[in-house]
Amino acid sequence: MAEKDHIATNNPEFFANLAKGDEQAFGIVFKIYYAIMFQFAKKFVGSDTEAEDVTENVFLKLLEEDTHFNDATHLKAYLFRAVRHACLNARKMAVRKTHRDRAFATWDANEEHDYLAQLARAEAMLQLRQAVANLPTQAKKVITLTYFEGMTNQEAADALELSVQTIKNQKLRALSLLRTRLTDEQFLLLLSLAALNY
Amino acid sequence: MSYKYEQQAIRIGQLLVKQLRGTLTDGEAREITAWLKLSDRNKQVYEELMNDHSRQVSLQEEPPRPAEEVLPLLLAKYHQRKSGILSDHGAQSIRRIRKWLSYAAAILVMATVTTWFLLRDRIGNQQSKIIDAEEILPGGSRAKLTLADGSTISLDEAKEGIIVNEGNISYSDESREIVNLQSGIVDQLVLTTPKGGTYQLILPDGSKVWLNAASTLKYPSAFTGRERVVELVGEGYFAVAKDARKPFKVISNGQEVDVLGTEFNISAYADEKEVKTTLVEGGVQIVNRQSETVNKLQPGEQSIIRGAATDIHTVDVQQYTAWKDGFFYFNSTPLVDIIRQVGRWYDVEVDYDGNTPALEFSGKIQRSLQLSQVLRILEKGGVQFHLDGRKLVVRP
């Protein structure tokens, strides 16, 4: 499991603070889980705006309530279920408005399967995202531009205002760093990124 | 409260990552196998995660605004609510007012776009406070052709399209050959447009495709099989030549469109979570590859695929096809969608300063205008823009 996730997992004090409404603790939780919860919401509602609304409301509620979580899994389970409920409510509202689309009105057994399947997917994506987030800053920049955004060395050099040679050096350094210092996930991730880029 | 099912699903998610790392124990592998048998949804998720390409695409998905940007806004809202300044009720009425404002803005913009052309010279001479940096010109005829061996050719910006013939690819005005193809071999070819580029393509069967900005079409140099299959990422308008014996298929993110001969538009950008197919004439069949549901469209209808869900409704077709005739066309289109289109066409990066304004616009704007001219039109609707190099900042 990735480092950042661990802060939340192994620290009972952290969850006590979160329950008290400590904003720093909340900020950490928010930064770790916001993107993945947004993506998760997006699987069940139509637009980016709706997914943003739903996700923000769920986190706002988390901040306002004084729920005490036992560990990160407990917290994640809470968030996933809250997002799902919020999406369901958003749909009900939409149906009340339009009446036309009956498909949206129900949440049947298939939806339940879909919910749990998407949840497993979101958790896997979370683990992979965390691996990227934990790369050293400079390496992350170079790797992000060249592998994620498919830039050539020249383009990355222009974007970061560095020479092409520096980019090449940074890449080599990043790679050797990755080989020695990174966790298995991070290395795996790099390999799969490389596969995408041929 | 018990979260038994959620916790099980979380465990599966973690096991799937272990599988990717190749560190699964036999027992864990059995857990995954059992989970796969539970539902087809699980199988789809599994396949999506194990596929290098689709996993990477998912990894690149980001919310419109990053967590760092949303967090301070959320905390501010929390403090307001705690101190009772903004009740739930208050928040709702603000939303309602904004909605009315957006209607008002829409009417204003319609009027503005009409008068724009009458006033354009005068407006053009005014010094804009906001945009006086280097003019950003509209996109044009730009594309890259990738051959089967991976080599690429930049296509002539003075031409509008290419035609795939037997034995070669040439410009569609037949002015000159671009590349010779070995006969008897079917090559997989790729046409790619950058941001700010469009290009046309005539396929070996005579079907015509308009490729919008930041899009990719994969197609063979000849349709030899029982079907004509092409793959699209981004947006394309298809006028498919009739051939009842050889169905034409367009595959894009999570959907398949089966056609015999017809005209339609598909928008399947990777940065938009929806695949929209708009039928102009004829008939098409939409296959949602995730839920494997099949729907037929009537002319004037649009299907929207989001994950396993397919939604069909009637639309103003022009809104989705005007780009191929050189226009932006909006009909109560949310500002966010407009800005995304504008960003793609003028090749600018977009950033929102504060909340995304909940405005809607209606009207028609030429895609040949300079960016500053388009922004000035939109500004009449109550948005503010700031242009910093190629970065466009939107302010409510």
PDB file of C-alpha atoms in Angstrom, chain B residues 218-370:
ATOM      1  CA  LYS B 218      -7.779   4.166 -37.110  1.00  0.00           C
ATOM      2  CA  TYR B 219      -8.756   2.603 -40.400  1.00  0.00           C
ATOM      3  CA  PRO B 220      -7.514  -0.054 -42.828  1.00  0.00           C
ATOM      4  CA  SER B 221      -6.169   0.699 -46.294  1.00  0.00           C
ATOM      5  CA  ALA B 222      -8.834  -1.638 -47.680  1.00  0.00           C
ATOM      6  CA  PHE B 223     -12.044  -3.155 -46.320  1.00  0.00           C
ATOM      7  CA  THR B 224     -11.503  -6.808 -47.098  1.00  0.00           C
ATOM      8  CA  GLY B 225     -13.506  -8.577 -44.381  1.00  0.00           C
ATOM      9  CA  ARG B 226     -17.244  -8.957 -43.919  1.00  0.00           C
ATOM     10  CA  GLU B 227     -17.431  -5.693 -42.031  1.00  0.00           C
ATOM     11  CA  ARG B 228     -15.989  -2.213 -42.435  1.00  0.00           C
ATOM     12  CA  VAL B 229     -14.463  -1.370 -39.077  1.00  0.00           C
ATOM     13  CA  VAL B 230     -12.820   1.885 -37.958  1.00  0.00           C
ATOM     14  CA  GLU B 231     -11.876   3.139 -34.491  1.00  0.00           C
ATOM     15  CA  LEU B 232     -12.406   6.676 -33.232  1.00  0.00           C
ATOM     16  CA  VAL B 233     -11.066   8.627 -30.286  1.00  0.00           C
ATOM     17  CA  GLY B 234     -12.316  12.219 -30.125  1.00  0.00           C
ATOM     18  CA  GLU B 235     -14.932  13.543 -32.495  1.00  0.00           C
ATOM     19  CA  GLY B 236     -15.851  12.645 -36.048  1.00  0.00           C
ATOM     20  CA  TYR B 237     -18.706  13.195 -38.469  1.00  0.00           C
ATOM     21  CA  PHE B 238     -19.387  10.179 -40.655  1.00  0.00           C
ATOM     22  CA  ALA B 239     -21.156  10.034 -44.003  1.00  0.00           C
ATOM     23  CA  VAL B 240     -21.151   6.302 -44.635  1.00  0.00           C
ATOM     24  CA  ALA B 241     -21.483   4.890 -48.146  1.00  0.00           C
ATOM     25  CA  LYS B 242     -24.332   2.396 -48.465  1.00  0.00           C
ATOM     26  CA  ASP B 243     -23.363  -1.244 -48.698  1.00  0.00           C
ATOM     27  CA  ALA B 244     -26.013  -3.498 -47.167  1.00  0.00           C
ATOM     28  CA  ARG B 245     -23.796  -6.574 -47.392  1.00  0.00           C
ATOM     29  CA  LYS B 246     -20.931  -5.006 -45.492  1.00  0.00           C
ATOM     30  CA  PRO B 247     -21.972  -3.288 -42.282  1.00  0.00           C
ATOM     31  CA  PHE B 248     -19.880  -0.302 -41.215  1.00  0.00           C
ATOM     32  CA  LYS B 249     -18.782  -0.170 -37.585  1.00  0.00           C
ATOM     33  CA  VAL B 250     -17.303   2.650 -35.580  1.00  0.00           C
ATOM     34  CA  ILE B 251     -15.695   1.590 -32.330  1.00  0.00           C
ATOM     35  CA  SER B 252     -15.039   4.199 -29.689  1.00  0.00           C
ATOM     36  CA  ASN B 253     -14.593   4.318 -25.961  1.00  0.00           C
ATOM     37  CA  GLY B 254     -17.084   1.738 -24.657  1.00  0.00           C
ATOM     38  CA  GLN B 255     -19.411   1.805 -27.639  1.00  0.00           C
ATOM     39  CA  GLU B 256     -19.878   0.368 -31.065  1.00  0.00           C
ATOM     40  CA  VAL B 257     -22.030   1.975 -33.738  1.00  0.00           C
ATOM     41  CA  ASP B 258     -23.356  -0.341 -36.448  1.00  0.00           C
ATOM     42  CA  VAL B 259     -24.539   1.289 -39.653  1.00  0.00           C
ATOM     43  CA  LEU B 260     -25.519   0.436 -43.154  1.00  0.00           C
ATOM     44  CA  GLY B 261     -25.433   3.836 -44.821  1.00  0.00           C
ATOM     45  CA  THR B 262     -26.147   7.095 -43.075  1.00  0.00           C
ATOM     46  CA  GLU B 263     -24.812  10.334 -41.565  1.00  0.00           C
ATOM     47  CA  PHE B 264     -24.011  10.818 -37.923  1.00  0.00           C
ATOM     48  CA  ASN B 265     -21.630  12.473 -35.495  1.00  0.00           C
ATOM     49  CA  ILE B 266     -19.717  10.754 -32.691  1.00  0.00           C
ATOM     50  CA  SER B 267     -18.056  12.616 -29.879  1.00  0.00           C
ATOM     51  CA  ALA B 268     -15.862  10.326 -27.784  1.00  0.00           C
ATOM     52  CA  TYR B 269     -13.095  12.430 -26.296  1.00  0.00           C
ATOM     53  CA  ALA B 270     -10.979  10.808 -23.635  1.00  0.00           C
ATOM     54  CA  ASP B 271     -11.388  13.855 -21.391  1.00  0.00           C
ATOM     55  CA  GLU B 272     -15.166  13.624 -21.527  1.00  0.00           C
ATOM     56  CA  LYS B 273     -16.730  10.715 -19.747  1.00  0.00           C
ATOM     57  CA  GLU B 274     -19.616  10.488 -22.169  1.00  0.00           C
ATOM     58  CA  VAL B 275     -19.760   9.152 -25.687  1.00  0.00           C
ATOM     59  CA  LYS B 276     -22.377  11.021 -27.692  1.00  0.00           C
ATOM     60  CA  THR B 277     -23.693   9.771 -31.003  1.00  0.00           C
ATOM     61  CA  THR B 278     -26.031  12.042 -32.938  1.00  0.00           C
ATOM     62  CA  LEU B 279     -27.933  10.687 -35.913  1.00  0.00           C
ATOM     63  CA  VAL B 280     -28.503  13.086 -38.787  1.00  0.00           C
ATOM     64  CA  GLU B 281     -30.152  10.723 -41.259  1.00  0.00           C
ATOM     65  CA  GLY B 282     -30.700   7.019 -41.896  1.00  0.00           C
ATOM     66  CA  GLY B 283     -30.453   4.597 -38.977  1.00  0.00           C
ATOM     67  CA  VAL B 284     -27.768   3.328 -36.644  1.00  0.00           C
ATOM     68  CA  GLN B 285     -27.560   0.807 -33.884  1.00  0.00           C
ATOM     69  CA  ILE B 286     -25.642   1.722 -30.739  1.00  0.00           C
ATOM     70  CA  VAL B 287     -23.985  -1.074 -28.795  1.00  0.00           C
ATOM     71  CA  ASN B 288     -22.923  -0.250 -25.255  1.00  0.00           C
ATOM     72  CA  ARG B 289     -19.961  -2.562 -24.881  1.00  0.00           C
ATOM     73  CA  GLN B 290     -20.052  -2.509 -21.111  1.00  0.00           C
ATOM     74  CA  SER B 291     -23.681  -3.447 -20.564  1.00  0.00           C
ATOM     75  CA  GLU B 292     -23.989  -5.047 -24.016  1.00  0.00           C
ATOM     76  CA  THR B 293     -27.272  -3.272 -24.546  1.00  0.00           C
ATOM     77  CA  VAL B 294     -28.322  -2.359 -28.067  1.00  0.00           C
ATOM     78  CA  ASN B 295     -30.359   0.710 -28.996  1.00  0.00           C
ATOM     79  CA  LYS B 296     -31.571   2.063 -32.310  1.00  0.00           C
ATOM     80  CA  LEU B 297     -31.488   5.771 -33.057  1.00  0.00           C
ATOM     81  CA  GLN B 298     -33.952   7.728 -35.170  1.00  0.00           C
ATOM     82  CA  PRO B 299     -32.766  10.815 -37.064  1.00  0.00           C
ATOM     83  CA  GLY B 300     -32.595  13.746 -34.662  1.00  0.00           C
ATOM     84  CA  GLU B 301     -31.884  11.495 -31.700  1.00  0.00           C
ATOM     85  CA  GLN B 302     -28.723  11.293 -29.674  1.00  0.00           C
ATOM     86  CA  SER B 303     -27.421   8.503 -27.484  1.00  0.00           C
ATOM     87  CA  ILE B 304     -25.219   9.233 -24.511  1.00  0.00           C
ATOM     88  CA  ILE B 305     -23.179   6.399 -23.105  1.00  0.00           C
ATOM     89  CA  ARG B 306     -21.757   6.679 -19.624  1.00  0.00           C
ATOM     90  CA  GLY B 307     -20.239   3.445 -18.461  1.00  0.00           C
ATOM     91  CA  ALA B 308     -22.986   0.847 -18.589  1.00  0.00           C
ATOM     92  CA  ALA B 309     -25.812   3.340 -19.028  1.00  0.00           C
ATOM     93  CA  THR B 310     -27.211   4.388 -22.407  1.00  0.00           C
ATOM     94  CA  ASP B 311     -29.502   7.376 -22.514  1.00  0.00           C
ATOM     95  CA  ILE B 312     -31.380   8.390 -25.644  1.00  0.00           C
ATOM     96  CA  HIS B 313     -33.035  11.729 -26.260  1.00  0.00           C
ATOM     97  CA  THR B 314     -33.969  14.150 -28.995  1.00  0.00           C
ATOM     98  CA  VAL B 315     -31.520  16.969 -29.694  1.00  0.00           C
ATOM     99  CA  ASP B 316     -30.945  19.999 -31.831  1.00  0.00           C
ATOM    100  CA  VAL B 317     -28.731  18.163 -34.331  1.00  0.00           C
ATOM    101  CA  GLN B 318     -26.951  21.302 -35.521  1.00  0.00           C
ATOM    102  CA  GLN B 319     -25.448  21.746 -32.110  1.00  0.00           C
ATOM    103  CA  TYR B 320     -23.426  18.589 -32.657  1.00  0.00           C
ATOM    104  CA  THR B 321     -22.597  18.868 -36.335  1.00  0.00           C
ATOM    105  CA  ALA B 322     -22.020  22.613 -36.867  1.00  0.00           C
ATOM    106  CA  TRP B 323     -18.279  22.178 -36.294  1.00  0.00           C
ATOM    107  CA  LYS B 324     -17.861  20.430 -39.623  1.00  0.00           C
ATOM    108  CA  ASP B 325     -19.375  23.440 -41.371  1.00  0.00           C
ATOM    109  CA  GLY B 326     -17.082  25.828 -39.517  1.00  0.00           C
ATOM    110  CA  PHE B 327     -19.245  26.979 -36.622  1.00  0.00           C
ATOM    111  CA  PHE B 328     -19.540  26.702 -32.898  1.00  0.00           C
ATOM    112  CA  TYR B 329     -23.250  26.263 -32.306  1.00  0.00           C
ATOM    113  CA  PHE B 330     -24.696  26.486 -28.826  1.00  0.00           C
ATOM    114  CA  ASN B 331     -28.220  25.815 -27.625  1.00  0.00           C
ATOM    115  CA  SER B 332     -28.386  26.245 -23.858  1.00  0.00           C
ATOM    116  CA  THR B 333     -24.904  24.762 -23.799  1.00  0.00           C
ATOM    117  CA  PRO B 334     -23.153  24.937 -20.411  1.00  0.00           C
ATOM    118  CA  LEU B 335     -20.170  27.265 -20.308  1.00  0.00           C
ATOM    119  CA  VAL B 336     -17.850  24.414 -19.309  1.00  0.00           C
ATOM    120  CA  ASP B 337     -18.648  22.520 -22.512  1.00  0.00           C
ATOM    121  CA  ILE B 338     -18.186  25.648 -24.590  1.00  0.00           C
ATOM    122  CA  ILE B 339     -14.827  26.404 -23.032  1.00  0.00           C
ATOM    123  CA  ARG B 340     -13.699  22.841 -23.620  1.00  0.00           C
ATOM    124  CA  GLN B 341     -14.572  23.143 -27.322  1.00  0.00           C
ATOM    125  CA  VAL B 342     -12.885  26.525 -27.552  1.00  0.00           C
ATOM    126  CA  GLY B 343      -9.766  25.212 -25.807  1.00  0.00           C
ATOM    127  CA  ARG B 344      -9.510  22.349 -28.254  1.00  0.00           C
ATOM    128  CA  TRP B 345      -9.923  24.546 -31.290  1.00  0.00           C
ATOM    129  CA  TYR B 346      -7.562  27.355 -30.277  1.00  0.00           C
ATOM    130  CA  ASP B 347      -5.142  25.015 -28.535  1.00  0.00           C
ATOM    131  CA  VAL B 348      -5.193  26.806 -25.202  1.00  0.00           C
ATOM    132  CA  GLU B 349      -5.068  25.338 -21.757  1.00  0.00           C
ATOM    133  CA  VAL B 350      -8.060  26.233 -19.587  1.00  0.00           C
ATOM    134  CA  ASP B 351      -8.067  27.057 -15.929  1.00  0.00           C
ATOM    135  CA  TYR B 352     -10.957  28.121 -13.705  1.00  0.00           C
ATOM    136  CA  ASP B 353     -10.327  30.824 -11.164  1.00  0.00           C
ATOM    137  CA  GLY B 354     -12.760  30.004  -8.375  1.00  0.00           C
ATOM    138  CA  ASN B 355     -16.123  28.410  -9.047  1.00  0.00           C
ATOM    139  CA  THR B 356     -17.081  27.246 -12.482  1.00  0.00           C
ATOM    140  CA  PRO B 357     -19.735  29.727 -13.562  1.00  0.00           C
ATOM    141  CA  ALA B 358     -23.085  27.961 -14.065  1.00  0.00           C
ATOM    142  CA  LEU B 359     -23.916  29.799 -17.274  1.00  0.00           C
ATOM    143  CA  GLU B 360     -25.556  28.556 -20.435  1.00  0.00           C
ATOM    144  CA  PHE B 361     -25.239  30.082 -23.867  1.00  0.00           C
ATOM    145  CA  SER B 362     -27.122  29.927 -27.125  1.00  0.00           C
ATOM    146  CA  GLY B 363     -25.920  31.169 -30.466  1.00  0.00           C
ATOM    147  CA  LYS B 364     -23.645  30.509 -33.404  1.00  0.00           C
ATOM    148  CA  ILE B 365     -20.049  31.677 -33.724  1.00  0.00           C
ATOM    149  CA  GLN B 366     -17.684  31.221 -36.646  1.00  0.00           C
ATOM    150  CA  ARG B 367     -14.721  29.003 -35.932  1.00  0.00           C
ATOM    151  CA  SER B 368     -12.599  31.200 -38.172  1.00  0.00           C
ATOM    152  CA  LEU B 369     -12.652  34.087 -35.672  1.00  0.00           C
ATOM    153  CA  GLN B 370      -9.628  34.815 -33.560  1.00  0.00           C
TER     154      GLN B 370
END
